mmCIF file of C-alpha atoms and ligand atoms in Angstrom:
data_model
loop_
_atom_site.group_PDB
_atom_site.id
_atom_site.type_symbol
_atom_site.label_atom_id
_atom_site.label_comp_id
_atom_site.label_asym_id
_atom_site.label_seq_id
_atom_site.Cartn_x
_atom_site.Cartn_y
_atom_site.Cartn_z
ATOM 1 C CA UNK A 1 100.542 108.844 135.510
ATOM 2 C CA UNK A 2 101.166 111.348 132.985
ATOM 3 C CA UNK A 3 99.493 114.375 133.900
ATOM 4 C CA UNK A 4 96.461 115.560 132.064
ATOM 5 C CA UNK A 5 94.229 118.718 131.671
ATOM 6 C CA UNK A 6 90.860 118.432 131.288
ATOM 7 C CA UNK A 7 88.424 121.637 130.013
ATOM 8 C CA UNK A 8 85.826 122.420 132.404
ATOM 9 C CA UNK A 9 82.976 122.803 130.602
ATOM 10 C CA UNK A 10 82.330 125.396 128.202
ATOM 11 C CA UNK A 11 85.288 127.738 130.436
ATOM 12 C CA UNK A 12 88.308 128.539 128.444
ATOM 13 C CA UNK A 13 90.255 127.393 132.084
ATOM 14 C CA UNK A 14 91.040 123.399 132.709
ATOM 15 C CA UNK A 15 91.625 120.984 136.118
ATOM 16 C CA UNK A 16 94.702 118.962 136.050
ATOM 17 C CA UNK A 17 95.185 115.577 137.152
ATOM 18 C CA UNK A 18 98.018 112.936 137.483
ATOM 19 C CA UNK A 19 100.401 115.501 139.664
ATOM 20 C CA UNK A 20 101.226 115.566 142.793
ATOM 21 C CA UNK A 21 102.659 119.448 143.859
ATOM 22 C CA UNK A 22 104.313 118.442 147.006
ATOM 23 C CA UNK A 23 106.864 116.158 144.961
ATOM 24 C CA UNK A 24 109.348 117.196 142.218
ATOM 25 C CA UNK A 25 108.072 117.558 138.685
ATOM 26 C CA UNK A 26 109.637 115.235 135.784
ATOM 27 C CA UNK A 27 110.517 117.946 132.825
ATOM 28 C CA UNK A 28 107.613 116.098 131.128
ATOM 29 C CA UNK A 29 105.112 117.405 133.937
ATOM 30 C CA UNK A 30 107.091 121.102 133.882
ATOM 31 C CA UNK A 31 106.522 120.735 129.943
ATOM 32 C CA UNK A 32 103.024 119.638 129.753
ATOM 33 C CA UNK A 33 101.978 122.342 132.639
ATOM 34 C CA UNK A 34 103.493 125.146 129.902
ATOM 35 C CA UNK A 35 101.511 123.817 127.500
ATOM 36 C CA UNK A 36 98.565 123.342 129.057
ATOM 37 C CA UNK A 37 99.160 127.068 130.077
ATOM 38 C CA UNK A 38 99.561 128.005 126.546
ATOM 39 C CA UNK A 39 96.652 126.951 125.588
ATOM 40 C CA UNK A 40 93.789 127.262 128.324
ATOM 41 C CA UNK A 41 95.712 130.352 130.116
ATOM 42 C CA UNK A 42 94.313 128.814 133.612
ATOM 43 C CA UNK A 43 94.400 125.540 135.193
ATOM 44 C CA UNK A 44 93.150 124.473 138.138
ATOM 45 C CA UNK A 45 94.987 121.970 140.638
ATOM 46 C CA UNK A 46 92.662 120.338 143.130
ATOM 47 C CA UNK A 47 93.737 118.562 146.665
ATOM 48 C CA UNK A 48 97.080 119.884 146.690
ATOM 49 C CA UNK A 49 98.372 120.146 150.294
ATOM 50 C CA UNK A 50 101.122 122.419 149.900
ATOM 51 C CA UNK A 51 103.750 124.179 152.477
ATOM 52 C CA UNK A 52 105.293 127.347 151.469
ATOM 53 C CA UNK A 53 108.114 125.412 150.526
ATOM 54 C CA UNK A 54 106.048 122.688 148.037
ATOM 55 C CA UNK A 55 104.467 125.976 146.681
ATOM 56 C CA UNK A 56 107.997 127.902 146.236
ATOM 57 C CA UNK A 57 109.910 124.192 144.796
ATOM 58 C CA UNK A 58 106.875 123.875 142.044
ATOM 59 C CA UNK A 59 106.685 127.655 141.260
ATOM 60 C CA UNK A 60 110.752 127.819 140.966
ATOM 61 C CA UNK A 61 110.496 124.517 138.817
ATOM 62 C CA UNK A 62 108.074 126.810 136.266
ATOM 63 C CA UNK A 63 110.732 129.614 136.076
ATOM 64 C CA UNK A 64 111.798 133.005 138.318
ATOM 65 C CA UNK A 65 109.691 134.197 141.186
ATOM 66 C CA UNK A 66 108.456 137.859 141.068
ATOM 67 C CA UNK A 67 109.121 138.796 144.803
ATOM 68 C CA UNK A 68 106.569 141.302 146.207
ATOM 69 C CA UNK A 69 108.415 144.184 147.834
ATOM 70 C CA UNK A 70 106.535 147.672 148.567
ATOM 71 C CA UNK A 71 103.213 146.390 146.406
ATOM 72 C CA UNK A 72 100.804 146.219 149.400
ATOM 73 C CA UNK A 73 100.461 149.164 151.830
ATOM 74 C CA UNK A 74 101.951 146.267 154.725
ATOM 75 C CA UNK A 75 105.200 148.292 156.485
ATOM 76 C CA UNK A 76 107.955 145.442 155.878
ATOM 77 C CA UNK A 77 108.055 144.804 159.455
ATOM 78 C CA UNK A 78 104.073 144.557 159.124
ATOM 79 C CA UNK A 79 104.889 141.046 156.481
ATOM 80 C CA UNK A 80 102.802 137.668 157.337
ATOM 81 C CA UNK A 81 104.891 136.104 154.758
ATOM 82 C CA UNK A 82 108.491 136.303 152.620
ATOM 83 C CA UNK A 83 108.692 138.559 150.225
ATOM 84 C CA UNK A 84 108.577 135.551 147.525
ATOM 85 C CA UNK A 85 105.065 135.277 148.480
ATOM 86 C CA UNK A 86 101.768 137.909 147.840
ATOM 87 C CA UNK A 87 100.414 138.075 151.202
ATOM 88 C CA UNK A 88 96.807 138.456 149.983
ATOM 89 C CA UNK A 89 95.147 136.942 152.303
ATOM 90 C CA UNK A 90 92.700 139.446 155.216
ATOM 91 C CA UNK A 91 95.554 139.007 158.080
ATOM 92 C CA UNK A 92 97.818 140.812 159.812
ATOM 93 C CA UNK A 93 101.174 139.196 160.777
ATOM 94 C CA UNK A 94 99.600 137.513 164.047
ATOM 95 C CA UNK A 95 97.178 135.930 161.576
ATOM 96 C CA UNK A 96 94.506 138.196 163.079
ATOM 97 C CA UNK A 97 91.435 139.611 160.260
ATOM 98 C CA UNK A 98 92.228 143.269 159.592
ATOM 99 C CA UNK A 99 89.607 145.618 161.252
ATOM 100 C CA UNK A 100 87.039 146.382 158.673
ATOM 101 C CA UNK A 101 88.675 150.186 158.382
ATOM 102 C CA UNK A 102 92.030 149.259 158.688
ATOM 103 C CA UNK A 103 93.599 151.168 156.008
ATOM 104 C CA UNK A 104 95.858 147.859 154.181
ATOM 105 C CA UNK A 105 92.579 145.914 153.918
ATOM 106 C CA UNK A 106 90.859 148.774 152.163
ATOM 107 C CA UNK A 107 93.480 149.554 150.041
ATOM 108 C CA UNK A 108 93.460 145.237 148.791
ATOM 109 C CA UNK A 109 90.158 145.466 147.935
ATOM 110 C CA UNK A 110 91.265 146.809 144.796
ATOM 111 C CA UNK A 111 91.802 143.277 144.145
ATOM 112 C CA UNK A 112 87.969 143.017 143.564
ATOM 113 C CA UNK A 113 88.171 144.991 140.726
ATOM 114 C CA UNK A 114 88.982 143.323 137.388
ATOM 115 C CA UNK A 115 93.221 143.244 136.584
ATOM 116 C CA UNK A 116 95.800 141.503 135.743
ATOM 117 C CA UNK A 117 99.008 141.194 138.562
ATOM 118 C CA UNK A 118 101.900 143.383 138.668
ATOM 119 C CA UNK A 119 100.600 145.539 135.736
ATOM 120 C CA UNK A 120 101.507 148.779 137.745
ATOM 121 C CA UNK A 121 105.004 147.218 137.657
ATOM 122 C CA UNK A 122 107.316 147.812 134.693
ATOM 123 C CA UNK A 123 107.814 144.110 134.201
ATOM 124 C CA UNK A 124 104.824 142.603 134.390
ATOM 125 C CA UNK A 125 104.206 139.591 136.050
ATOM 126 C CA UNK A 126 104.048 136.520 133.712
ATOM 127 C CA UNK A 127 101.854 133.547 135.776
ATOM 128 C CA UNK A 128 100.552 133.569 139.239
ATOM 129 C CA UNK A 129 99.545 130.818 141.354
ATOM 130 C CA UNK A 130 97.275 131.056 144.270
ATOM 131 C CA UNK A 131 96.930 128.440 146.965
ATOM 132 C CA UNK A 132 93.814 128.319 149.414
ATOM 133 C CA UNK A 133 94.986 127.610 152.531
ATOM 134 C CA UNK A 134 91.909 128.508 154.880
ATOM 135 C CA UNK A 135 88.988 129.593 152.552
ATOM 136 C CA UNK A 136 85.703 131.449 154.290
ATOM 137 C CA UNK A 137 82.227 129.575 154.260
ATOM 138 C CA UNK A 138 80.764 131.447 151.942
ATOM 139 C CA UNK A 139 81.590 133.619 148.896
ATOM 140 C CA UNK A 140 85.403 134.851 147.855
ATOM 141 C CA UNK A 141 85.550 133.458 144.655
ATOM 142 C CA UNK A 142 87.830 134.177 141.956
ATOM 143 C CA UNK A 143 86.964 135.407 138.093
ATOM 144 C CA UNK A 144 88.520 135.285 135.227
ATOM 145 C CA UNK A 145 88.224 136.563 132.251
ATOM 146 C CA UNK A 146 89.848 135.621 128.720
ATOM 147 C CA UNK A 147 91.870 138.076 126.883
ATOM 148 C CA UNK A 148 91.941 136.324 123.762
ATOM 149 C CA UNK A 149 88.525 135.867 123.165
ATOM 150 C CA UNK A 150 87.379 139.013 123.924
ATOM 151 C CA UNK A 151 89.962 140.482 121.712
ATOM 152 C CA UNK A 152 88.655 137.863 119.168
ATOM 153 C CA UNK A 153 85.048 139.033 119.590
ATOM 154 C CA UNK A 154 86.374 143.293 118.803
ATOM 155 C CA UNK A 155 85.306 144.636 115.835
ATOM 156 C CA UNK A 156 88.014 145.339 113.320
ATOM 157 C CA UNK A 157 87.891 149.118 113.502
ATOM 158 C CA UNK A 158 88.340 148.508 117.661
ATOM 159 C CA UNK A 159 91.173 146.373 116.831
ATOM 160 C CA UNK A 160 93.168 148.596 114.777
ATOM 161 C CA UNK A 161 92.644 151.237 117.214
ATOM 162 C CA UNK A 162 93.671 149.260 120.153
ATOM 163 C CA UNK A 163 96.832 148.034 118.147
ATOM 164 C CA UNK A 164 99.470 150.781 118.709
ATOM 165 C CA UNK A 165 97.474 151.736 122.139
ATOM 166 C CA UNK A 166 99.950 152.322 124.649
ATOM 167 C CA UNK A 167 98.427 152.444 128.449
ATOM 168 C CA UNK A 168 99.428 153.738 132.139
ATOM 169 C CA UNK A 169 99.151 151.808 135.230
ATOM 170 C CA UNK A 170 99.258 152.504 138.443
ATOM 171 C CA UNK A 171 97.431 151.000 141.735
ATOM 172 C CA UNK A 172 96.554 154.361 142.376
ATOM 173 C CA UNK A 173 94.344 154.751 139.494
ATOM 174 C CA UNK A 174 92.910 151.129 140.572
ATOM 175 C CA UNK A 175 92.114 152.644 143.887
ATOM 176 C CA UNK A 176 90.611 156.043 143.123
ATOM 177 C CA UNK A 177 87.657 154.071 141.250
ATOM 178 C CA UNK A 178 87.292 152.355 144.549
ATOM 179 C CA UNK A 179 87.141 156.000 146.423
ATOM 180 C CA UNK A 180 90.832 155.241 148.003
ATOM 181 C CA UNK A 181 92.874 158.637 147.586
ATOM 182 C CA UNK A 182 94.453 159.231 150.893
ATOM 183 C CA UNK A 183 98.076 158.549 149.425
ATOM 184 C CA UNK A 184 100.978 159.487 151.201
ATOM 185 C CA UNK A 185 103.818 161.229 149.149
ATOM 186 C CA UNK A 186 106.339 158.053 150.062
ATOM 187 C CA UNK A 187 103.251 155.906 148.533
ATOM 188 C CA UNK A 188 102.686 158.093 145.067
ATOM 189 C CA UNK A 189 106.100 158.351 144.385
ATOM 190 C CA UNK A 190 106.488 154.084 145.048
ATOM 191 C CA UNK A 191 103.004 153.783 142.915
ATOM 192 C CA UNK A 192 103.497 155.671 140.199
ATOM 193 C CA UNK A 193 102.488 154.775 136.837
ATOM 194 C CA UNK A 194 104.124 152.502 134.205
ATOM 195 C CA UNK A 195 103.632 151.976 130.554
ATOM 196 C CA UNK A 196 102.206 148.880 129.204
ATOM 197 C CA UNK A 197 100.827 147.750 125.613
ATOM 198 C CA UNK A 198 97.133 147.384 125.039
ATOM 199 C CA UNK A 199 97.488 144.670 123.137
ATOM 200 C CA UNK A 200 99.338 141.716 123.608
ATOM 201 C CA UNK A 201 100.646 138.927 121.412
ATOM 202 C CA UNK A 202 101.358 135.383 123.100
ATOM 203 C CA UNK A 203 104.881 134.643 122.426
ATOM 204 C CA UNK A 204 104.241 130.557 122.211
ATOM 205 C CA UNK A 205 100.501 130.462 120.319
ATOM 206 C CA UNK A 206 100.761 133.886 118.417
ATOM 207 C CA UNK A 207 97.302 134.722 119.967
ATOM 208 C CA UNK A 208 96.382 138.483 120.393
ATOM 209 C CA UNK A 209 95.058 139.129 124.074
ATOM 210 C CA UNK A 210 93.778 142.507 125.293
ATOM 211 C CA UNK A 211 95.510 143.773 128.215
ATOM 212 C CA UNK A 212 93.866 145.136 130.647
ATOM 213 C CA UNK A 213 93.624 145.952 133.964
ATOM 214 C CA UNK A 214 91.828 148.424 136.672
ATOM 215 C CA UNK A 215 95.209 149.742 137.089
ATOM 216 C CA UNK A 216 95.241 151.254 133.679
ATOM 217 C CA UNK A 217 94.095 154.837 134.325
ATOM 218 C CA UNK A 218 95.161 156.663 131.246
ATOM 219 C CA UNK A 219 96.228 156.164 127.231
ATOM 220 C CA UNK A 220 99.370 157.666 126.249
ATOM 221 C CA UNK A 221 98.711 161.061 124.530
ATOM 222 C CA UNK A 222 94.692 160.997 125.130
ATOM 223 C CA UNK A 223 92.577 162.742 127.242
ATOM 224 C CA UNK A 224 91.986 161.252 130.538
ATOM 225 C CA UNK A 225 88.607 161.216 130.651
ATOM 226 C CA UNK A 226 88.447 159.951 127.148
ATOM 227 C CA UNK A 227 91.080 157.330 127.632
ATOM 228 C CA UNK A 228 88.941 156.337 131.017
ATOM 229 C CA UNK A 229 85.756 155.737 128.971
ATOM 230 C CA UNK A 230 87.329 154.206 126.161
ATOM 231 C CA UNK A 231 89.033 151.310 128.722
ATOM 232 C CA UNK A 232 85.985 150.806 130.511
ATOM 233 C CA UNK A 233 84.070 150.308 127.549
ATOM 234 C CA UNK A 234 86.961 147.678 127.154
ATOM 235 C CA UNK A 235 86.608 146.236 130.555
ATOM 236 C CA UNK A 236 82.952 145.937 130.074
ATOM 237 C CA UNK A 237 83.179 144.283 126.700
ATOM 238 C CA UNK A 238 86.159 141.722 128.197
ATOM 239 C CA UNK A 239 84.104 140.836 131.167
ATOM 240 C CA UNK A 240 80.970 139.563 129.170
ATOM 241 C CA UNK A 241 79.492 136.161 130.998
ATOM 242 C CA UNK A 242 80.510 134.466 128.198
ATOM 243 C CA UNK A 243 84.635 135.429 128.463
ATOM 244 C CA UNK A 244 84.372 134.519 132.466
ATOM 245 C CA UNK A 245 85.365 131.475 134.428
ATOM 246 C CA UNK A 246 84.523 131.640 138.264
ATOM 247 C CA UNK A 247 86.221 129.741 140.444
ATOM 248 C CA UNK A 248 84.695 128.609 143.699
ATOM 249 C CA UNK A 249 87.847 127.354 146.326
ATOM 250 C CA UNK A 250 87.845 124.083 148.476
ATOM 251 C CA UNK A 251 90.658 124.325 150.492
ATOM 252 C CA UNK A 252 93.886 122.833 148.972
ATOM 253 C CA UNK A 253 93.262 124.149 145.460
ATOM 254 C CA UNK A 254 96.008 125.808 143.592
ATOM 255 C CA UNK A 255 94.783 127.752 140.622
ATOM 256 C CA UNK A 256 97.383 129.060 138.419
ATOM 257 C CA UNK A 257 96.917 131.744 135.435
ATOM 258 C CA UNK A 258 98.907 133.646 133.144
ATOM 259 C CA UNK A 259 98.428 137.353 133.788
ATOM 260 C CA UNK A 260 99.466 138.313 130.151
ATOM 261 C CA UNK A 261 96.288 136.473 128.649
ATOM 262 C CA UNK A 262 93.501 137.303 131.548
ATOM 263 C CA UNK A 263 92.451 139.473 134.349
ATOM 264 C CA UNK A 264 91.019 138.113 137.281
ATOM 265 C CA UNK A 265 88.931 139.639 140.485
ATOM 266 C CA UNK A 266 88.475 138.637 143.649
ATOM 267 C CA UNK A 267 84.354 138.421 145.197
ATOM 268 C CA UNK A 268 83.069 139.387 148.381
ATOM 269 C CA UNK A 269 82.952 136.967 151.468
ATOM 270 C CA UNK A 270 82.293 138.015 155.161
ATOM 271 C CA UNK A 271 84.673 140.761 156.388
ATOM 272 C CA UNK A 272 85.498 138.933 160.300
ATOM 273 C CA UNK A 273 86.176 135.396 158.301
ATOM 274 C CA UNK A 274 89.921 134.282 157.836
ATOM 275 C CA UNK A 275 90.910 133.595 153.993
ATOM 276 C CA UNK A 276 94.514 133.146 154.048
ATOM 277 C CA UNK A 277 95.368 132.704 150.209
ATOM 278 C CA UNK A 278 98.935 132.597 149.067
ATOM 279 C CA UNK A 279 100.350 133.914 146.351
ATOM 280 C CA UNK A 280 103.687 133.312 144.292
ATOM 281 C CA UNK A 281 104.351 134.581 140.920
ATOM 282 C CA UNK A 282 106.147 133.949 138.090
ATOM 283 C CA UNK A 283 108.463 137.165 136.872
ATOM 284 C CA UNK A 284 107.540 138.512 133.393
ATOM 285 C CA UNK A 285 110.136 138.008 130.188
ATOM 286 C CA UNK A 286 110.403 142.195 130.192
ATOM 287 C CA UNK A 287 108.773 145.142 129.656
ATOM 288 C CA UNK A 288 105.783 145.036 127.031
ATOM 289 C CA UNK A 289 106.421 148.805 125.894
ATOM 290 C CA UNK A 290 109.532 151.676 126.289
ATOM 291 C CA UNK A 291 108.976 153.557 129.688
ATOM 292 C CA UNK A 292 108.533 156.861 129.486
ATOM 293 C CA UNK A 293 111.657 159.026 130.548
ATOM 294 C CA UNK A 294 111.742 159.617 133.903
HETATM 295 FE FE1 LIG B 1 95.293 139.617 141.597
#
């Protein structure tokens, strides 16, 4: 059975049938699964059973893993998972929740603000694909929002001026919006910002995308203040009902989406529920911009 994406509804994103995860993919399935990624920018696999070896065989068959090393605030002897997974579920490495204070849950909650993965990293992360292993009974969906149509839907003069834009990421600005600040000097020098292009151009379709990201916390050579309102009048524009596809889990789905043409935020669900959702990613082509010297 060939394998076949279908559009949900009026969503930009798609569900896939005719492909089973846990098995090796024909180059036909590896090239439609591109494709389809080209063109929706998220597709969504339901009933997929996976170990963390089915999830690392299909993610390898897509191209290199992005392994996540010093990202989280987890000590490495703190890790649930290999580093060639994003531990982001609510557990500790006994697969006990996190106390609502404890300090590495507070600091993922920045994954409920809108971004895009591994922006804050100087090459940034090309797809990512989630897997719901154990999901909570209520709430903890996933948003996403397109890059490409909200760039579409700029006006011309916002376009220009977004065009030789040049932005800098960081977690740490993510997590000051969230109130987050108590950084130790180990942690600001490991977070500190990177450069990345406003705007992106989709090296397959040619689209423009806007890229964005709570971890963008200034513009190169504005004011910070200024650059802050100018990307949150961004954010707000990008995040319009219209540009947004929620996802609501069942246990078993994969969802996959390419960071370069969306960002993506996680919702609330009850803090003393288990949601143990596993990440791998696929590693960026290179930089999008010149770093700044260091
Ligand atoms: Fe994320």
């Amino acid at each position: 059975m060939p394998v076949l994406t279908r559009q949900i509804g009026p969503c930009f994103a798609a569900e896939v049938e005719g492909v089973d995860l846990t098995r090796p993919l024909s180059p036909d399935d590896v090239a439609a699964i591109h494709a389809g990624m080209d063109r929706y920018a998220v597709l969504v696999f339901h009933d997929q059973p996976l170990d963390d070896d089915q999830q690392l065989a299909f993610t390898r068959s897509l191209g290199d893993i992005e392994h996540a090393i010093g990202t989280s605030l987890r000590a490495p002897d703190e890790y649930r998972l290999p580093t060639s997974f994003a531990d982001v579920s609510n557990l500790d490495k006994n697969n006990r929740v996190f106390a609502r204070d404890d300090r590495r849950r507070l600091f993922a909650l920045g994954n409920r603000l809108w971004h895009s993965d591994s922006s804050f990293k100087v090459v940034p992360a090309k797809y990512s694909l989630l897997h719901a292993r154990v999901i909570p009974s209520k709430g903890g969906n996933t948003e996403f929002a397109d890059m490409r149509a909200a760039y579409d839907a700029l006006d011309e003069e916002i376009k220009a001026e977004v065009a030789d834009l040049v932005c800098e990421h960081s977690q740490i600005f993510s997590r000051q919006q969230l109130g987050f600040t108590d950084f130790t000097d180990e942690e600001r020098e490991r977070f500190k910002p990177v450069r990345q292009c406003l705007l992106r151009v989709h090296p397959v379709t040619g689209r423009k995308s806007l890229y964005l990201s709570s971890h963008a916390g200034g513009i190169v050579g504005w004011p910070v203040p200024e650059a802050r309102a100018f990307l949150r009048d961004l954010v707000e524009h990008a995040t319009q009902r219209q540009f947004v596809y929620s996802h609501r889990w069942r246990a078993g789905d994969l969802v996959m989406w390419d960071n370069r043409q969306t960002m993506h935020r996680a919702r609330p669900f009850p803090a003393h529920e288990p949601r143990d959702m596993r990440r791998t990613t696929l590693k960026g082509d290179g930089p999008t911009v010149a770093q700044a010297a260091a």
